[in-house]
Amino acid sequence: MTRTTATTRLLAVLGDPIEHSLSPTMQSAAIAALGLDAVYVALRVDTGALPHVIRAFEAVGIAGNVTVPHKVAVAQLLIRLTPLAKELGAVNTFWPDGGRLVGDNTDVPGILDALDRLESTGPWLVTGTGGGARAVAGAAREREVKLLVRSRGADRARAYVEWATSLGVDAERLHGCRAALDLVYAPGETPWVRECRARGLRAADGRQMLIAQGARAFERFFPDADAPREVMSAAVDRALAG
């Protein structure tokens, strides 16, 4: 058991639901590997409580991550955002600086890492229109590729396309798509990944993105340390192995 003292740093991931998150497993493994005096926990925070939690974290200088469904809401709550987070209107990483929390989006480089492993040159398919989908739009803009959009609701898809018009997004079908990345991760991969593979696409779930964005977030939390990516990857693999 990790020994905590009055000097131990507290870090947290906020979401609702939160039980599925492997961020605590991954970040705790990295903290232990480097012998850092910190603990990382998961906190279930509903929409109504979110503004109060963010203000409290800002008051006492707590860093952490944000997962569904709060990435867009946290971007609206924070005064200081990196240019990328401001452009996307979505935050997945925050840390204290000068009495304020700074919000960033490490999902974009995480997505790019995962897609590079799929050797994807575009077009890309995004399913869903939340904060994670905004990061996909940012990644598509950086690589200058077409983005295909699918959503359970036609209105959501149209709203997403309208928001991301400047990023070159089109609402189209799977035609022409050669690779697919599910931002969700699960033991044995997700049914959607398996379906895409059955259709002949190169496909992967969100575990590589989780590790890549988590490593970049770790280096925001601990700027003098290099994230131990192999340790983080091993922790995620063990958790998803059951």
PDB file of C-alpha atoms in Angstrom:
ATOM      1  CA  MET A   1       0.000   0.000   0.000  1.00  0.00           C
ATOM      2  CA  THR A   2       1.262   3.470  -0.902  1.00  0.00           C
ATOM      3  CA  ARG A   3       2.228   5.502   2.147  1.00  0.00           C
ATOM      4  CA  THR A   4       0.810   9.008   2.071  1.00  0.00           C
ATOM      5  CA  THR A   5       1.930  12.003   4.102  1.00  0.00           C
ATOM      6  CA  ALA A   6       1.146  15.701   4.284  1.00  0.00           C
ATOM      7  CA  THR A   7       3.516  16.273   1.353  1.00  0.00           C
ATOM      8  CA  THR A   8       1.950  13.665  -0.941  1.00  0.00           C
ATOM      9  CA  ARG A   9       0.521  15.122  -4.153  1.00  0.00           C
ATOM     10  CA  LEU A  10      -3.043  14.191  -5.045  1.00  0.00           C
ATOM     11  CA  LEU A  11      -4.009  13.680  -8.673  1.00  0.00           C
ATOM     12  CA  ALA A  12      -7.389  12.559  -9.972  1.00  0.00           C
ATOM     13  CA  VAL A  13      -9.382  11.625 -13.046  1.00  0.00           C
ATOM     14  CA  LEU A  14     -12.923  13.017 -13.167  1.00  0.00           C
ATOM     15  CA  GLY A  15     -15.815  11.366 -14.973  1.00  0.00           C
ATOM     16  CA  ASP A  16     -19.304   9.900 -14.718  1.00  0.00           C
ATOM     17  CA  PRO A  17     -19.213   6.935 -14.881  1.00  0.00           C
ATOM     18  CA  ILE A  18     -15.631   6.430 -13.797  1.00  0.00           C
ATOM     19  CA  GLU A  19     -15.353   2.795 -12.714  1.00  0.00           C
ATOM     20  CA  HIS A  20     -14.129   1.731 -16.169  1.00  0.00           C
ATOM     21  CA  SER A  21     -11.168   4.114 -16.218  1.00  0.00           C
ATOM     22  CA  LEU A  22      -7.691   2.602 -16.273  1.00  0.00           C
ATOM     23  CA  SER A  23      -6.012   5.967 -15.751  1.00  0.00           C
ATOM     24  CA  PRO A  24      -5.466   5.286 -12.024  1.00  0.00           C
ATOM     25  CA  THR A  25      -3.898   1.896 -12.805  1.00  0.00           C
ATOM     26  CA  MET A  26      -1.634   3.345 -15.482  1.00  0.00           C
ATOM     27  CA  GLN A  27      -0.635   6.554 -13.686  1.00  0.00           C
ATOM     28  CA  SER A  28      -0.132   4.824 -10.346  1.00  0.00           C
ATOM     29  CA  ALA A  29       2.240   2.350 -12.012  1.00  0.00           C
ATOM     30  CA  ALA A  30       4.243   5.254 -13.448  1.00  0.00           C
ATOM     31  CA  ILE A  31       4.343   7.066 -10.108  1.00  0.00           C
ATOM     32  CA  ALA A  32       5.555   3.923  -8.322  1.00  0.00           C
ATOM     33  CA  ALA A  33       8.181   3.171 -10.979  1.00  0.00           C
ATOM     34  CA  LEU A  34       9.757   6.600 -10.518  1.00  0.00           C
ATOM     35  CA  GLY A  35       9.345   6.631  -6.727  1.00  0.00           C
ATOM     36  CA  LEU A  36       7.327   9.856  -6.736  1.00  0.00           C
ATOM     37  CA  ASP A  37       5.447  11.098  -3.670  1.00  0.00           C
ATOM     38  CA  ALA A  38       1.983  11.178  -5.229  1.00  0.00           C
ATOM     39  CA  VAL A  39      -1.283   9.265  -5.466  1.00  0.00           C
ATOM     40  CA  TYR A  40      -3.709   9.144  -8.370  1.00  0.00           C
ATOM     41  CA  VAL A  41      -7.378   8.360  -7.820  1.00  0.00           C
ATOM     42  CA  ALA A  42     -10.650   8.194  -9.752  1.00  0.00           C
ATOM     43  CA  LEU A  43     -13.527  10.452  -8.715  1.00  0.00           C
ATOM     44  CA  ARG A  44     -17.085  10.083  -9.931  1.00  0.00           C
ATOM     45  CA  VAL A  45     -18.362  13.631 -10.433  1.00  0.00           C
ATOM     46  CA  ASP A  46     -21.798  14.392 -11.846  1.00  0.00           C
ATOM     47  CA  THR A  47     -22.513  17.397 -14.027  1.00  0.00           C
ATOM     48  CA  GLY A  48     -23.990  19.479 -11.228  1.00  0.00           C
ATOM     49  CA  ALA A  49     -20.990  18.991  -8.950  1.00  0.00           C
ATOM     50  CA  LEU A  50     -18.352  19.543 -11.632  1.00  0.00           C
ATOM     51  CA  PRO A  51     -17.970  23.348 -11.285  1.00  0.00           C
ATOM     52  CA  HIS A  52     -17.531  23.021  -7.518  1.00  0.00           C
ATOM     53  CA  VAL A  53     -14.936  20.267  -7.874  1.00  0.00           C
ATOM     54  CA  ILE A  54     -12.936  22.260 -10.420  1.00  0.00           C
ATOM     55  CA  ARG A  55     -12.954  25.358  -8.201  1.00  0.00           C
ATOM     56  CA  ALA A  56     -11.857  23.258  -5.221  1.00  0.00           C
ATOM     57  CA  PHE A  57      -9.050  21.659  -7.221  1.00  0.00           C
ATOM     58  CA  GLU A  58      -7.916  25.084  -8.346  1.00  0.00           C
ATOM     59  CA  ALA A  59      -7.923  26.371  -4.770  1.00  0.00           C
ATOM     60  CA  VAL A  60      -5.645  23.602  -3.501  1.00  0.00           C
ATOM     61  CA  GLY A  61      -3.616  22.910  -6.647  1.00  0.00           C
ATOM     62  CA  ILE A  62      -4.731  19.435  -7.699  1.00  0.00           C
ATOM     63  CA  ALA A  63      -3.806  18.138 -11.162  1.00  0.00           C
ATOM     64  CA  GLY A  64      -5.485  15.395 -13.134  1.00  0.00           C
ATOM     65  CA  ASN A  65      -7.458  14.196 -16.117  1.00  0.00           C
ATOM     66  CA  VAL A  66     -10.991  14.424 -17.441  1.00  0.00           C
ATOM     67  CA  THR A  67     -12.988  11.706 -19.150  1.00  0.00           C
ATOM     68  CA  VAL A  68     -16.549  11.362 -20.423  1.00  0.00           C
ATOM     69  CA  PRO A  69     -18.789  13.279 -20.285  1.00  0.00           C
ATOM     70  CA  HIS A  70     -16.916  16.317 -18.915  1.00  0.00           C
ATOM     71  CA  LYS A  71     -14.201  17.229 -21.443  1.00  0.00           C
ATOM     72  CA  VAL A  72     -16.166  20.064 -23.070  1.00  0.00           C
ATOM     73  CA  ALA A  73     -17.600  21.313 -19.781  1.00  0.00           C
ATOM     74  CA  VAL A  74     -14.180  21.549 -18.116  1.00  0.00           C
ATOM     75  CA  ALA A  75     -12.870  23.570 -21.057  1.00  0.00           C
ATOM     76  CA  GLN A  76     -15.664  26.046 -20.402  1.00  0.00           C
ATOM     77  CA  LEU A  77     -14.896  26.192 -16.680  1.00  0.00           C
ATOM     78  CA  LEU A  78     -11.156  26.882 -16.915  1.00  0.00           C
ATOM     79  CA  ILE A  79      -9.802  30.374 -17.534  1.00  0.00           C
ATOM     80  CA  ARG A  80      -6.428  29.198 -18.815  1.00  0.00           C
ATOM     81  CA  LEU A  81      -6.262  26.812 -21.775  1.00  0.00           C
ATOM     82  CA  THR A  82      -3.452  25.790 -24.083  1.00  0.00           C
ATOM     83  CA  PRO A  83      -3.987  26.893 -27.697  1.00  0.00           C
ATOM     84  CA  LEU A  84      -4.975  23.349 -28.683  1.00  0.00           C
ATOM     85  CA  ALA A  85      -7.511  22.964 -25.881  1.00  0.00           C
ATOM     86  CA  LYS A  86      -8.963  26.375 -26.710  1.00  0.00           C
ATOM     87  CA  GLU A  87      -9.247  25.503 -30.393  1.00  0.00           C
ATOM     88  CA  LEU A  88     -11.006  22.213 -29.690  1.00  0.00           C
ATOM     89  CA  GLY A  89     -13.098  23.395 -26.750  1.00  0.00           C
ATOM     90  CA  ALA A  90     -12.240  20.180 -24.915  1.00  0.00           C
ATOM     91  CA  VAL A  91      -9.871  19.385 -22.032  1.00  0.00           C
ATOM     92  CA  ASN A  92      -8.616  16.018 -20.850  1.00  0.00           C
ATOM     93  CA  THR A  93      -5.621  17.148 -18.737  1.00  0.00           C
ATOM     94  CA  PHE A  94      -5.211  19.927 -16.191  1.00  0.00           C
ATOM     95  CA  TRP A  95      -2.556  21.060 -13.728  1.00  0.00           C
ATOM     96  CA  PRO A  96      -1.991  24.017 -11.374  1.00  0.00           C
ATOM     97  CA  ASP A  97       0.177  26.968 -12.339  1.00  0.00           C
ATOM     98  CA  GLY A  98       0.299  30.317 -10.598  1.00  0.00           C
ATOM     99  CA  GLY A  99      -2.920  29.782  -8.673  1.00  0.00           C
ATOM    100  CA  ARG A 100      -4.920  28.675 -11.724  1.00  0.00           C
ATOM    101  CA  LEU A 101      -5.584  25.372 -13.415  1.00  0.00           C
ATOM    102  CA  VAL A 102      -4.281  25.087 -16.961  1.00  0.00           C
ATOM    103  CA  GLY A 103      -6.285  22.886 -19.323  1.00  0.00           C
ATOM    104  CA  ASP A 104      -4.729  20.952 -22.197  1.00  0.00           C
ATOM    105  CA  ASN A 105      -5.778  18.250 -24.648  1.00  0.00           C
ATOM    106  CA  THR A 106      -3.299  15.386 -24.829  1.00  0.00           C
ATOM    107  CA  ASP A 107      -5.884  13.251 -26.639  1.00  0.00           C
ATOM    108  CA  VAL A 108      -4.745  14.680 -29.990  1.00  0.00           C
ATOM    109  CA  PRO A 109      -1.153  13.376 -29.829  1.00  0.00           C
ATOM    110  CA  GLY A 110      -2.516  10.193 -28.282  1.00  0.00           C
ATOM    111  CA  ILE A 111      -4.805   9.661 -31.267  1.00  0.00           C
ATOM    112  CA  LEU A 112      -1.965  10.375 -33.681  1.00  0.00           C
ATOM    113  CA  ASP A 113       0.261   7.821 -31.940  1.00  0.00           C
ATOM    114  CA  ALA A 114      -2.460   5.186 -32.203  1.00  0.00           C
ATOM    115  CA  LEU A 115      -3.241   5.940 -35.841  1.00  0.00           C
ATOM    116  CA  ASP A 116       0.439   5.860 -36.770  1.00  0.00           C
ATOM    117  CA  ARG A 117       0.500   2.280 -35.508  1.00  0.00           C
ATOM    118  CA  LEU A 118      -2.402   1.530 -37.847  1.00  0.00           C
ATOM    119  CA  GLU A 119      -0.450   3.107 -40.715  1.00  0.00           C
ATOM    120  CA  SER A 120      -3.484   5.224 -41.465  1.00  0.00           C
ATOM    121  CA  THR A 121      -3.192   7.843 -44.181  1.00  0.00           C
ATOM    122  CA  GLY A 122      -6.876   8.766 -44.277  1.00  0.00           C
ATOM    123  CA  PRO A 123      -9.723   9.137 -44.542  1.00  0.00           C
ATOM    124  CA  TRP A 124     -10.545   8.538 -40.875  1.00  0.00           C
ATOM    125  CA  LEU A 125     -13.852   7.542 -39.323  1.00  0.00           C
ATOM    126  CA  VAL A 126     -15.100   9.074 -36.079  1.00  0.00           C
ATOM    127  CA  THR A 127     -18.076   7.526 -34.297  1.00  0.00           C
ATOM    128  CA  GLY A 128     -19.677   9.803 -31.738  1.00  0.00           C
ATOM    129  CA  THR A 129     -19.508  13.566 -31.327  1.00  0.00           C
ATOM    130  CA  GLY A 130     -18.304  14.260 -27.777  1.00  0.00           C
ATOM    131  CA  GLY A 131     -15.043  15.591 -26.379  1.00  0.00           C
ATOM    132  CA  GLY A 132     -13.043  12.669 -27.750  1.00  0.00           C
ATOM    133  CA  ALA A 133     -14.433  13.299 -31.231  1.00  0.00           C
ATOM    134  CA  ARG A 134     -13.231  16.887 -31.033  1.00  0.00           C
ATOM    135  CA  ALA A 135      -9.729  15.590 -30.427  1.00  0.00           C
ATOM    136  CA  VAL A 136     -10.075  13.391 -33.517  1.00  0.00           C
ATOM    137  CA  ALA A 137     -10.976  16.507 -35.500  1.00  0.00           C
ATOM    138  CA  GLY A 138      -7.838  18.211 -34.212  1.00  0.00           C
ATOM    139  CA  ALA A 139      -5.720  15.222 -35.202  1.00  0.00           C
ATOM    140  CA  ALA A 140      -7.319  15.176 -38.666  1.00  0.00           C
ATOM    141  CA  ARG A 141      -6.513  18.831 -39.121  1.00  0.00           C
ATOM    142  CA  GLU A 142      -2.883  18.275 -38.162  1.00  0.00           C
ATOM    143  CA  ARG A 143      -2.529  15.452 -40.694  1.00  0.00           C
ATOM    144  CA  GLU A 144      -4.734  17.154 -43.308  1.00  0.00           C
ATOM    145  CA  VAL A 145      -6.969  14.136 -43.838  1.00  0.00           C
ATOM    146  CA  LYS A 146     -10.689  13.779 -44.446  1.00  0.00           C
ATOM    147  CA  LEU A 147     -12.788  12.865 -41.420  1.00  0.00           C
ATOM    148  CA  LEU A 148     -15.874  10.659 -41.732  1.00  0.00           C
ATOM    149  CA  VAL A 149     -18.602  11.083 -39.123  1.00  0.00           C
ATOM    150  CA  ARG A 150     -21.073   8.639 -37.648  1.00  0.00           C
ATOM    151  CA  SER A 151     -23.368   9.312 -34.708  1.00  0.00           C
ATOM    152  CA  ARG A 152     -26.361   7.623 -33.123  1.00  0.00           C
ATOM    153  CA  GLY A 153     -28.261  10.862 -33.699  1.00  0.00           C
ATOM    154  CA  ALA A 154     -28.375  12.663 -37.049  1.00  0.00           C
ATOM    155  CA  ASP A 155     -28.719  16.015 -35.286  1.00  0.00           C
ATOM    156  CA  ARG A 156     -25.543  15.368 -33.306  1.00  0.00           C
ATOM    157  CA  ALA A 157     -23.660  14.469 -36.461  1.00  0.00           C
ATOM    158  CA  ARG A 158     -24.820  17.641 -38.204  1.00  0.00           C
ATOM    159  CA  ALA A 159     -23.914  19.806 -35.207  1.00  0.00           C
ATOM    160  CA  TYR A 160     -20.452  18.242 -35.039  1.00  0.00           C
ATOM    161  CA  VAL A 161     -19.852  18.826 -38.737  1.00  0.00           C
ATOM    162  CA  GLU A 162     -20.976  22.447 -38.389  1.00  0.00           C
ATOM    163  CA  TRP A 163     -18.634  22.957 -35.422  1.00  0.00           C
ATOM    164  CA  ALA A 164     -15.706  21.395 -37.249  1.00  0.00           C
ATOM    165  CA  THR A 165     -16.290  22.871 -40.701  1.00  0.00           C
ATOM    166  CA  SER A 166     -12.959  24.689 -40.596  1.00  0.00           C
ATOM    167  CA  LEU A 167     -11.266  21.352 -39.899  1.00  0.00           C
ATOM    168  CA  GLY A 168     -12.446  19.820 -43.172  1.00  0.00           C
ATOM    169  CA  VAL A 169     -15.013  17.378 -41.781  1.00  0.00           C
ATOM    170  CA  ASP A 170     -17.616  15.647 -43.947  1.00  0.00           C
ATOM    171  CA  ALA A 171     -20.494  13.426 -42.868  1.00  0.00           C
ATOM    172  CA  GLU A 172     -20.047  10.325 -45.021  1.00  0.00           C
ATOM    173  CA  ARG A 173     -20.172   6.555 -44.853  1.00  0.00           C
ATOM    174  CA  LEU A 174     -17.430   3.968 -44.450  1.00  0.00           C
ATOM    175  CA  HIS A 175     -16.664   3.951 -48.185  1.00  0.00           C
ATOM    176  CA  GLY A 176     -12.950   4.553 -48.726  1.00  0.00           C
ATOM    177  CA  CYS A 177     -11.993   3.990 -45.087  1.00  0.00           C
ATOM    178  CA  ARG A 178      -9.060   1.605 -44.503  1.00  0.00           C
ATOM    179  CA  ALA A 179      -8.407   1.959 -40.761  1.00  0.00           C
ATOM    180  CA  ALA A 180     -10.569   2.575 -37.697  1.00  0.00           C
ATOM    181  CA  LEU A 181      -9.691   3.525 -34.128  1.00  0.00           C
ATOM    182  CA  ASP A 182     -12.189   2.971 -31.315  1.00  0.00           C
ATOM    183  CA  LEU A 183     -11.493   5.439 -28.504  1.00  0.00           C
ATOM    184  CA  VAL A 184     -13.011   2.922 -26.060  1.00  0.00           C
ATOM    185  CA  TYR A 185     -10.925   0.095 -24.613  1.00  0.00           C
ATOM    186  CA  ALA A 186     -12.098  -3.219 -23.218  1.00  0.00           C
ATOM    187  CA  PRO A 187     -10.770  -6.706 -22.413  1.00  0.00           C
ATOM    188  CA  GLY A 188     -10.498  -8.643 -25.645  1.00  0.00           C
ATOM    189  CA  GLU A 189     -11.107  -5.433 -27.638  1.00  0.00           C
ATOM    190  CA  THR A 190     -14.505  -3.936 -28.416  1.00  0.00           C
ATOM    191  CA  PRO A 191     -17.219  -5.473 -30.626  1.00  0.00           C
ATOM    192  CA  TRP A 192     -16.901  -2.481 -32.957  1.00  0.00           C
ATOM    193  CA  VAL A 193     -13.194  -3.181 -33.518  1.00  0.00           C
ATOM    194  CA  ARG A 194     -13.961  -6.811 -34.294  1.00  0.00           C
ATOM    195  CA  GLU A 195     -16.707  -5.766 -36.715  1.00  0.00           C
ATOM    196  CA  CYS A 196     -14.374  -3.366 -38.511  1.00  0.00           C
ATOM    197  CA  ARG A 197     -11.746  -6.080 -38.867  1.00  0.00           C
ATOM    198  CA  ALA A 198     -14.384  -8.411 -40.287  1.00  0.00           C
ATOM    199  CA  ARG A 199     -15.029  -5.740 -42.936  1.00  0.00           C
ATOM    200  CA  GLY A 200     -11.361  -5.751 -43.855  1.00  0.00           C
ATOM    201  CA  LEU A 201     -10.308  -2.603 -42.032  1.00  0.00           C
ATOM    202  CA  ARG A 202      -7.184  -2.260 -39.903  1.00  0.00           C
ATOM    203  CA  ALA A 203      -8.651  -1.513 -36.504  1.00  0.00           C
ATOM    204  CA  ALA A 204      -7.630  -1.004 -32.884  1.00  0.00           C
ATOM    205  CA  ASP A 205      -9.295  -0.085 -29.622  1.00  0.00           C
ATOM    206  CA  GLY A 206      -8.354   2.847 -27.412  1.00  0.00           C
ATOM    207  CA  ARG A 207      -5.623   1.296 -25.277  1.00  0.00           C
ATOM    208  CA  GLN A 208      -2.719   2.748 -27.275  1.00  0.00           C
ATOM    209  CA  MET A 209      -4.363   6.160 -27.267  1.00  0.00           C
ATOM    210  CA  LEU A 210      -4.887   5.832 -23.507  1.00  0.00           C
ATOM    211  CA  ILE A 211      -1.200   5.121 -22.961  1.00  0.00           C
ATOM    212  CA  ALA A 212       0.042   7.838 -25.324  1.00  0.00           C
ATOM    213  CA  GLN A 213      -2.192  10.602 -23.972  1.00  0.00           C
ATOM    214  CA  GLY A 214      -1.527   9.415 -20.415  1.00  0.00           C
ATOM    215  CA  ALA A 215       2.230   9.633 -20.898  1.00  0.00           C
ATOM    216  CA  ARG A 216       1.936  13.189 -22.150  1.00  0.00           C
ATOM    217  CA  ALA A 217      -0.363  14.077 -19.267  1.00  0.00           C
ATOM    218  CA  PHE A 218       2.124  12.554 -16.810  1.00  0.00           C
ATOM    219  CA  GLU A 219       4.817  14.872 -18.146  1.00  0.00           C
ATOM    220  CA  ARG A 220       2.494  17.846 -17.568  1.00  0.00           C
ATOM    221  CA  PHE A 221       2.014  16.726 -13.958  1.00  0.00           C
ATOM    222  CA  PHE A 222       5.724  16.031 -13.441  1.00  0.00           C
ATOM    223  CA  PRO A 223       7.605  18.257 -15.928  1.00  0.00           C
ATOM    224  CA  ASP A 224      11.019  17.121 -14.681  1.00  0.00           C
ATOM    225  CA  ALA A 225      10.283  13.446 -15.359  1.00  0.00           C
ATOM    226  CA  ASP A 226      10.018  11.331 -18.489  1.00  0.00           C
ATOM    227  CA  ALA A 227       6.924   9.153 -18.468  1.00  0.00           C
ATOM    228  CA  PRO A 228       7.852   5.443 -18.180  1.00  0.00           C
ATOM    229  CA  ARG A 229       5.774   4.378 -21.161  1.00  0.00           C
ATOM    230  CA  GLU A 230       6.699   0.705 -21.035  1.00  0.00           C
ATOM    231  CA  VAL A 231       5.599   0.526 -17.399  1.00  0.00           C
ATOM    232  CA  MET A 232       2.329   2.305 -18.225  1.00  0.00           C
ATOM    233  CA  SER A 233       1.690   0.038 -21.198  1.00  0.00           C
ATOM    234  CA  ALA A 234       2.348  -3.097 -19.148  1.00  0.00           C
ATOM    235  CA  ALA A 235      -0.073  -1.915 -16.451  1.00  0.00           C
ATOM    236  CA  VAL A 236      -2.827  -1.368 -19.034  1.00  0.00           C
ATOM    237  CA  ASP A 237      -2.165  -4.728 -20.698  1.00  0.00           C
ATOM    238  CA  ARG A 238      -2.378  -6.543 -17.362  1.00  0.00           C
ATOM    239  CA  ALA A 239      -5.657  -4.818 -16.507  1.00  0.00           C
ATOM    240  CA  LEU A 240      -7.209  -5.634 -19.870  1.00  0.00           C
ATOM    241  CA  ALA A 241      -6.002  -9.214 -19.750  1.00  0.00           C
ATOM    242  CA  GLY A 242      -8.557  -9.822 -17.034  1.00  0.00           C
TER     243      GLY A 242
END
